[in-house]
């Protein structure tokens, strides 16, 4: 019986993570503050891919969130017009704020 209760608990925990509704206003605010929109837009490709394209690319991939959090918090290089440039880091140290941004991008 005790096992069943624990199992049920994890099902509920899982459902609530996937059902997590990202806060779009906070996500857009952080994108603006971090100057991400110089190279990215939601719908159209600029120097970087459209966020909707990123969401499509990672749809259904379990590691997507971790990978994208790393992409915007750990220094790395991207290619722009054949030149390697450092990718912009997100201007936040708040894990919840960063997670919200990534969840929102992946929900597009
Ligand atoms: C100087 C231009 C530039 C800026 C500023 C920039 N990016 Fe990017 N970003 C790129 C490019 C180019 C790529 C494509 C990299 C690749 O596919 O190798 C990319 C890729 C990405 C991806 C997809 C990564 C993947 O694995 O597919 C995400 C998510 C992303 N950027 C988020 C951000 C966020 C958030 C910011 C602001 C903190 C930001 N970018 C600022 C140029 C930029």
Coordinates of N, CA, C and O and ligand atoms in Angstrom, one line a residue:
X1 N 0.8 -1.2 0.0 CA 0.0 0.0 0.0 C 0.9 1.3 0.0 O 0.7 2.2 -0.8
X2 N 1.9 1.2 0.9 CA 2.8 2.4 1.0 C 3.5 2.6 -0.4 O 3.5 3.8 -0.9
X3 N 3.9 1.5 -1.1 CA 4.5 1.7 -2.4 C 3.6 2.4 -3.4 O 4.0 3.2 -4.2
X4 N 2.3 2.0 -3.3 CA 1.3 2.5 -4.3 C 1.2 4.0 -4.1 O 1.1 4.8 -5.0
X5 N 1.2 4.4 -2.8 CA 1.0 5.8 -2.5 C 2.2 6.6 -3.1 O 2.1 7.6 -3.7
X6 N 3.4 6.0 -2.9 CA 4.6 6.7 -3.4 C 4.5 6.8 -5.0 O 4.8 7.8 -5.6
X7 N 4.1 5.7 -5.6 CA 4.0 5.7 -7.1 C 3.0 6.7 -7.5 O 3.3 7.5 -8.5
X8 N 1.9 6.8 -6.9 CA 0.9 7.8 -7.2 C 1.5 9.2 -7.1 O 1.3 10.1 -8.0
X9 N 2.2 9.4 -6.0 CA 2.9 10.7 -5.8 C 3.7 11.1 -6.9 O 3.7 12.2 -7.4
X10 N 4.5 10.1 -7.5 CA 5.4 10.5 -8.6 C 4.6 10.8 -9.9 O 5.0 11.6 -10.7
X11 N 3.5 10.1 -10.1 CA 2.7 10.4 -11.3 C 2.2 11.8 -11.2 O 2.3 12.6 -12.2
X12 N 1.7 12.2 -10.0 CA 1.2 13.6 -9.9 C 2.3 14.6 -10.1 O 2.2 15.5 -10.8
X13 N 3.5 14.3 -9.5 CA 4.7 15.2 -9.7 C 5.0 15.4 -11.2 O 5.2 16.5 -11.7
X14 N 5.0 14.2 -11.9 CA 5.4 14.3 -13.4 C 4.3 15.1 -14.1 O 4.7 15.9 -15.0
X15 N 3.1 14.8 -13.8 CA 2.0 15.5 -14.6 C 2.1 17.0 -14.3 O 1.9 17.8 -15.3
X16 N 2.4 17.4 -13.1 CA 2.4 18.8 -12.9 C 3.7 19.5 -13.5 O 3.6 20.6 -13.9
X17 N 4.8 18.8 -13.8 CA 5.9 19.4 -14.5 C 5.5 19.6 -15.9 O 5.8 20.7 -16.5
X18 N 4.9 18.6 -16.6 CA 4.6 18.8 -18.0 C 3.5 19.8 -18.2 O 3.4 20.5 -19.2
X19 N 2.6 19.9 -17.2 CA 1.5 20.9 -17.2 C 1.9 22.3 -16.9 O 1.1 23.2 -16.9
X20 N 3.2 22.5 -16.5 CA 3.7 23.8 -16.1 C 3.5 24.8 -17.2 O 4.0 24.7 -18.3
X21 N 2.7 25.9 -16.9 CA 2.5 26.9 -17.9 C 3.6 28.0 -17.7 O 3.6 28.6 -16.7
X22 N 4.4 28.2 -18.7 CA 5.5 29.2 -18.6 C 4.9 30.6 -18.7 O 3.8 30.8 -19.3
X23 N 5.5 31.5 -18.0 CA 5.1 32.9 -18.0 C 5.7 33.6 -19.1 O 6.9 33.9 -19.1
X24 N 4.9 33.9 -20.1 CA 5.4 34.5 -21.4 C 6.0 35.9 -21.1 O 7.0 36.3 -21.7
X25 N 5.3 36.7 -20.3 CA 5.8 38.1 -20.0 C 7.1 38.1 -19.4 O 8.0 38.8 -19.8
X26 N 7.4 37.2 -18.4 CA 8.7 37.1 -17.8 C 9.7 36.6 -18.8 O 10.8 37.1 -18.8
X27 N 9.3 35.6 -19.6 CA 10.3 35.1 -20.6 C 10.7 36.2 -21.6 O 11.9 36.4 -21.8
X28 N 9.7 36.9 -22.1 CA 10.1 38.0 -23.1 C 10.9 39.1 -22.4 O 11.8 39.6 -23.0
X29 N 10.6 39.4 -21.1 CA 11.3 40.4 -20.4 C 12.8 40.0 -20.3 O 13.7 40.8 -20.5
X30 N 13.0 38.8 -20.0 CA 14.4 38.3 -19.8 C 15.1 38.2 -21.2 O 16.3 38.6 -21.3
X31 N 14.4 37.9 -22.3 CA 15.0 37.9 -23.6 C 15.4 39.3 -24.0 O 16.5 39.5 -24.5
X32 N 14.6 40.3 -23.6 CA 14.9 41.7 -23.9 C 16.1 42.2 -23.1 O 17.0 42.7 -23.7
X33 N 16.0 41.9 -21.8 CA 17.1 42.3 -20.9 C 18.5 41.7 -21.4 O 19.5 42.3 -21.2
X34 N 18.4 40.4 -21.9 CA 19.7 39.7 -22.2 C 20.1 40.0 -23.6 O 21.0 39.4 -24.1
X35 N 19.3 40.8 -24.4 CA 19.6 41.1 -25.8 C 19.6 39.9 -26.7 O 20.2 39.9 -27.8
X36 N 18.8 38.9 -26.4 CA 18.7 37.7 -27.2 C 18.0 38.1 -28.5 O 18.2 37.5 -29.5
X37 N 17.1 39.1 -28.4 CA 16.3 39.4 -29.6 C 17.1 40.1 -30.7 O 16.6 40.3 -31.8
X38 N 18.4 40.5 -30.4 CA 19.2 40.9 -31.5 C 19.4 39.8 -32.6 O 19.6 40.1 -33.7
X39 N 19.4 38.6 -32.1 CA 19.7 37.5 -33.0 C 18.6 36.5 -33.2 O 18.7 35.6 -34.0
X40 N 17.6 36.6 -32.3 CA 16.5 35.6 -32.4 C 15.1 36.3 -32.4 O 15.0 37.4 -31.8
X41 N 14.2 35.7 -33.0 CA 12.8 36.1 -32.9 C 11.9 34.9 -32.7 O 12.5 33.8 -32.9
X42 N 10.7 35.0 -32.3 CA 9.9 33.9 -32.1 C 9.6 33.1 -33.4 O 9.7 31.9 -33.5
X43 N 9.2 33.9 -34.4 CA 8.7 33.3 -35.7 C 9.7 33.2 -36.8 O 9.6 32.4 -37.7
X44 N 10.6 34.2 -36.8 CA 11.5 34.3 -38.0 C 13.0 34.1 -37.7 O 13.4 34.4 -36.6
X45 N 13.7 33.5 -38.6 CA 15.1 33.3 -38.5 C 15.8 34.6 -38.6 O 15.6 35.4 -39.6
X46 N 16.7 34.9 -37.7 CA 17.7 36.0 -37.9 C 19.0 35.4 -37.9 O 19.2 34.4 -38.6
X47 N 20.0 36.0 -37.2 CA 21.3 35.3 -37.1 C 21.2 33.9 -36.4 O 21.8 33.0 -36.8
X48 N 20.3 33.9 -35.5 CA 20.0 32.6 -34.8 C 18.7 32.1 -35.2 O 17.9 32.8 -35.8
X49 N 18.4 30.8 -34.9 CA 17.1 30.2 -35.4 C 15.9 30.8 -34.6 O 16.1 31.3 -33.5
X50 N 14.7 30.8 -35.3 CA 13.5 31.2 -34.6 C 13.2 30.3 -33.5 O 13.5 29.1 -33.5
X51 N 12.7 30.9 -32.4 CA 12.5 30.0 -31.2 C 11.4 28.9 -31.5 O 11.5 27.9 -30.9
X52 N 10.5 29.2 -32.4 CA 9.5 28.2 -32.7 C 10.2 27.0 -33.4 O 9.8 25.8 -33.2
X53 N 11.3 27.3 -34.2 CA 12.0 26.2 -34.9 C 12.8 25.4 -33.8 O 12.9 24.2 -33.9
X54 N 13.3 26.1 -32.8 CA 14.0 25.4 -31.7 C 13.1 24.5 -31.0 O 13.4 23.3 -30.8
X55 N 11.9 24.9 -30.7 CA 10.9 24.1 -30.1 C 10.5 22.9 -30.9 O 10.5 21.8 -30.4
X56 N 10.4 23.1 -32.2 CA 10.1 21.9 -33.1 C 11.3 20.9 -33.1 O 11.1 19.7 -33.0
X57 N 12.5 21.4 -33.1 CA 13.7 20.6 -33.2 C 13.7 19.7 -31.9 O 14.1 18.5 -32.0
X58 N 13.3 20.3 -30.8 CA 13.5 19.5 -29.5 C 12.2 18.8 -29.0 O 12.2 18.2 -28.0
X59 N 11.1 18.9 -29.8 CA 9.9 18.3 -29.4 C 10.0 16.9 -29.1 O 10.6 16.1 -29.8
X60 N 9.6 16.5 -27.9 CA 9.6 15.1 -27.5 C 11.0 14.6 -27.0 O 11.1 13.4 -26.6
X61 N 12.0 15.5 -26.9 CA 13.3 15.0 -26.5 C 13.4 15.3 -25.0 O 13.3 16.5 -24.5
X62 N 13.7 14.3 -24.2 CA 13.7 14.4 -22.8 C 14.8 15.3 -22.3 O 14.7 16.0 -21.3
X63 N 15.9 15.4 -23.0 CA 17.1 16.2 -22.5 C 17.0 17.6 -22.9 O 17.9 18.4 -22.6
X64 N 15.9 18.0 -23.7 CA 15.9 19.4 -24.2 C 16.1 20.5 -23.2 O 16.9 21.4 -23.4
X65 N 15.3 20.4 -22.1 CA 15.4 21.5 -21.2 C 16.8 21.7 -20.6 O 17.4 22.8 -20.6
X66 N 17.5 20.6 -20.2 CA 18.8 20.7 -19.6 C 19.8 21.2 -20.7 O 20.6 22.0 -20.4
X67 N 19.6 20.7 -21.9 CA 20.5 21.1 -23.0 C 20.4 22.7 -23.2 O 21.4 23.3 -23.4
X68 N 19.2 23.1 -23.3 CA 19.0 24.6 -23.6 C 19.4 25.4 -22.4 O 20.0 26.5 -22.6
X69 N 19.2 25.0 -21.2 CA 19.6 25.7 -20.0 C 21.2 25.9 -20.1 O 21.7 27.0 -19.9
X70 N 21.8 24.8 -20.4 CA 23.3 24.9 -20.6 C 23.7 25.8 -21.7 O 24.6 26.6 -21.5
X71 N 23.0 25.8 -22.8 CA 23.3 26.6 -23.9 C 23.3 28.1 -23.6 O 24.0 28.9 -24.2
X72 N 22.4 28.5 -22.6 CA 22.3 29.9 -22.3 C 23.0 30.3 -21.0 O 22.9 31.4 -20.6
X73 N 23.6 29.3 -20.3 CA 24.3 29.6 -19.0 C 25.7 29.3 -19.0 O 26.5 29.7 -18.1
X74 N 26.2 28.4 -19.9 CA 27.6 28.0 -20.0 C 28.2 28.5 -21.3 O 27.6 28.3 -22.3
X75 N 29.3 29.3 -21.2 CA 29.8 29.9 -22.4 C 30.1 28.8 -23.5 O 30.6 27.8 -23.2
X76 N 29.7 29.2 -24.7 CA 29.9 28.3 -25.9 C 29.9 29.1 -27.1 O 29.5 30.3 -27.1
X77 N 30.3 28.6 -28.2 CA 30.5 29.3 -29.5 C 29.4 29.0 -30.5 O 29.0 27.8 -30.5
X78 N 28.9 29.9 -31.2 CA 28.0 29.6 -32.4 C 28.6 30.2 -33.6 O 29.4 31.1 -33.6
X79 N 28.2 29.7 -34.8 CA 28.7 30.2 -36.0 C 27.7 31.2 -36.6 O 26.6 30.9 -36.8
X80 N 28.2 32.4 -36.9 CA 27.4 33.4 -37.6 C 28.2 33.9 -38.8 O 29.3 34.4 -38.7
X81 N 27.6 33.7 -40.0 CA 28.2 34.0 -41.2 C 29.6 33.4 -41.3 O 30.6 34.1 -41.7
X82 N 29.7 32.2 -40.9 CA 31.0 31.5 -41.0 C 32.0 31.8 -39.9 O 33.1 31.2 -39.8
X83 N 31.7 32.8 -39.1 CA 32.6 33.2 -38.0 C 32.2 32.7 -36.7 O 30.9 32.7 -36.4
X84 N 33.1 32.2 -35.9 CA 32.7 31.7 -34.5 C 32.6 32.9 -33.6 O 33.5 33.7 -33.5
X85 N 31.5 33.0 -32.9 CA 31.3 34.0 -31.9 C 30.8 33.4 -30.6 O 30.1 32.4 -30.6
X86 N 31.1 34.0 -29.5 CA 30.6 33.5 -28.2 C 29.1 33.7 -28.2 O 28.6 34.7 -28.6
X87 N 28.3 32.7 -27.8 CA 26.9 32.8 -27.7 C 26.6 33.6 -26.5 O 27.3 33.5 -25.4
X88 N 25.6 34.5 -26.6 CA 25.1 35.4 -25.5 C 24.6 34.6 -24.3 O 23.8 33.7 -24.5
X89 N 25.1 34.9 -23.1 CA 24.6 34.3 -21.9 C 23.4 35.0 -21.4 O 23.3 36.2 -21.5
X90 N 22.5 34.3 -20.7 CA 21.3 34.9 -20.2 C 21.6 35.8 -19.0 O 22.5 35.4 -18.2
X91 N 21.0 37.0 -18.9 CA 21.4 37.9 -17.8 C 20.5 37.6 -16.6 O 19.6 38.4 -16.2
X92 N 20.7 36.5 -16.0 CA 19.9 36.1 -14.8 C 20.7 35.0 -14.1 O 21.3 34.2 -14.7
X93 N 20.6 35.1 -12.7 CA 21.3 34.0 -11.9 C 20.2 33.2 -11.2 O 20.4 32.3 -10.4
X94 N 18.9 33.5 -11.6 CA 17.8 32.9 -10.9 C 17.3 31.6 -11.7 O 16.8 31.7 -12.8
X95 N 17.6 30.4 -11.1 CA 17.3 29.2 -11.8 C 15.8 29.1 -12.3 O 15.6 28.6 -13.3
X96 N 14.9 29.6 -11.5 CA 13.5 29.6 -11.8 C 13.2 30.4 -13.0 O 12.4 30.1 -13.9
X97 N 13.8 31.6 -13.0 CA 13.6 32.5 -14.2 C 14.2 31.9 -15.5 O 13.6 32.0 -16.5
X98 N 15.3 31.3 -15.4 CA 16.0 30.7 -16.5 C 15.1 29.5 -17.0 O 14.9 29.3 -18.2
X99 N 14.7 28.7 -16.1 CA 13.9 27.5 -16.4 C 12.6 28.0 -17.1 O 12.1 27.4 -18.0
X100 N 12.0 29.1 -16.6 CA 10.8 29.6 -17.2 C 11.0 30.0 -18.6 O 10.2 29.6 -19.5
X101 N 12.1 30.6 -18.9 CA 12.4 31.0 -20.3 C 12.5 29.8 -21.2 O 11.9 29.8 -22.3
X102 N 13.3 28.8 -20.7 CA 13.5 27.6 -21.6 C 12.2 26.9 -21.8 O 11.9 26.4 -22.9
X103 N 11.4 26.7 -20.7 CA 10.1 26.0 -20.8 C 9.2 26.8 -21.8 O 8.5 26.1 -22.6
X104 N 9.3 28.1 -21.8 CA 8.4 28.9 -22.7 C 8.9 28.7 -24.1 O 8.1 28.4 -25.0
X105 N 10.2 28.7 -24.4 CA 10.7 28.5 -25.7 C 10.3 27.1 -26.2 O 9.7 27.0 -27.3
X106 N 10.4 26.1 -25.4 CA 10.0 24.7 -25.8 C 8.5 24.5 -26.0 O 8.1 23.6 -26.6
X107 N 7.7 25.5 -25.4 CA 6.3 25.3 -25.5 C 5.7 26.0 -26.8 O 4.6 25.9 -27.1
X108 N 6.6 26.7 -27.5 CA 6.1 27.4 -28.7 C 5.7 26.5 -29.8 O 6.1 25.4 -30.0
Ligands
LIG1 C1 25.0 37.2 -31.6 C2 23.8 36.5 -31.9 C3 23.1 35.8 -30.9 C4 22.6 36.2 -29.7 C5 22.7 37.7 -29.1 C6 21.9 35.1 -29.0 N1 21.9 34.0 -29.8 FE1 21.0 32.2 -29.4 N2 21.9 31.5 -31.1 C7 22.6 32.2 -32.1 C8 23.0 31.3 -33.1 C9 23.8 31.7 -34.4 C10 22.4 30.0 -32.8 C11 22.6 28.7 -33.6 C12 23.6 27.8 -33.0 C13 23.7 26.5 -33.7 O1 22.8 26.0 -34.2 O2 24.9 26.0 -33.7 C14 21.7 30.2 -31.5 C15 21.0 29.1 -30.9 C16 20.2 29.3 -29.8 C17 19.3 28.3 -29.3 C18 19.1 26.9 -29.9 C19 20.2 26.0 -29.4 C20 20.1 24.6 -29.9 O3 20.7 23.7 -29.3 O4 19.4 24.4 -30.9 C21 18.7 28.9 -28.2 C22 17.7 28.2 -27.3 C23 19.2 30.2 -28.1 N3 20.1 30.5 -29.1 C24 18.8 31.1 -27.1 C25 19.4 32.3 -26.9 C26 19.1 33.2 -25.8 C27 18.2 32.8 -24.6 C28 19.8 34.3 -25.9 C29 19.9 35.5 -25.0 C30 20.5 35.2 -23.7 C31 20.5 34.2 -27.2 N4 20.2 33.0 -27.8 C32 21.3 35.2 -27.8 C33 22.9 33.5 -32.0 C34 22.6 34.4 -30.9

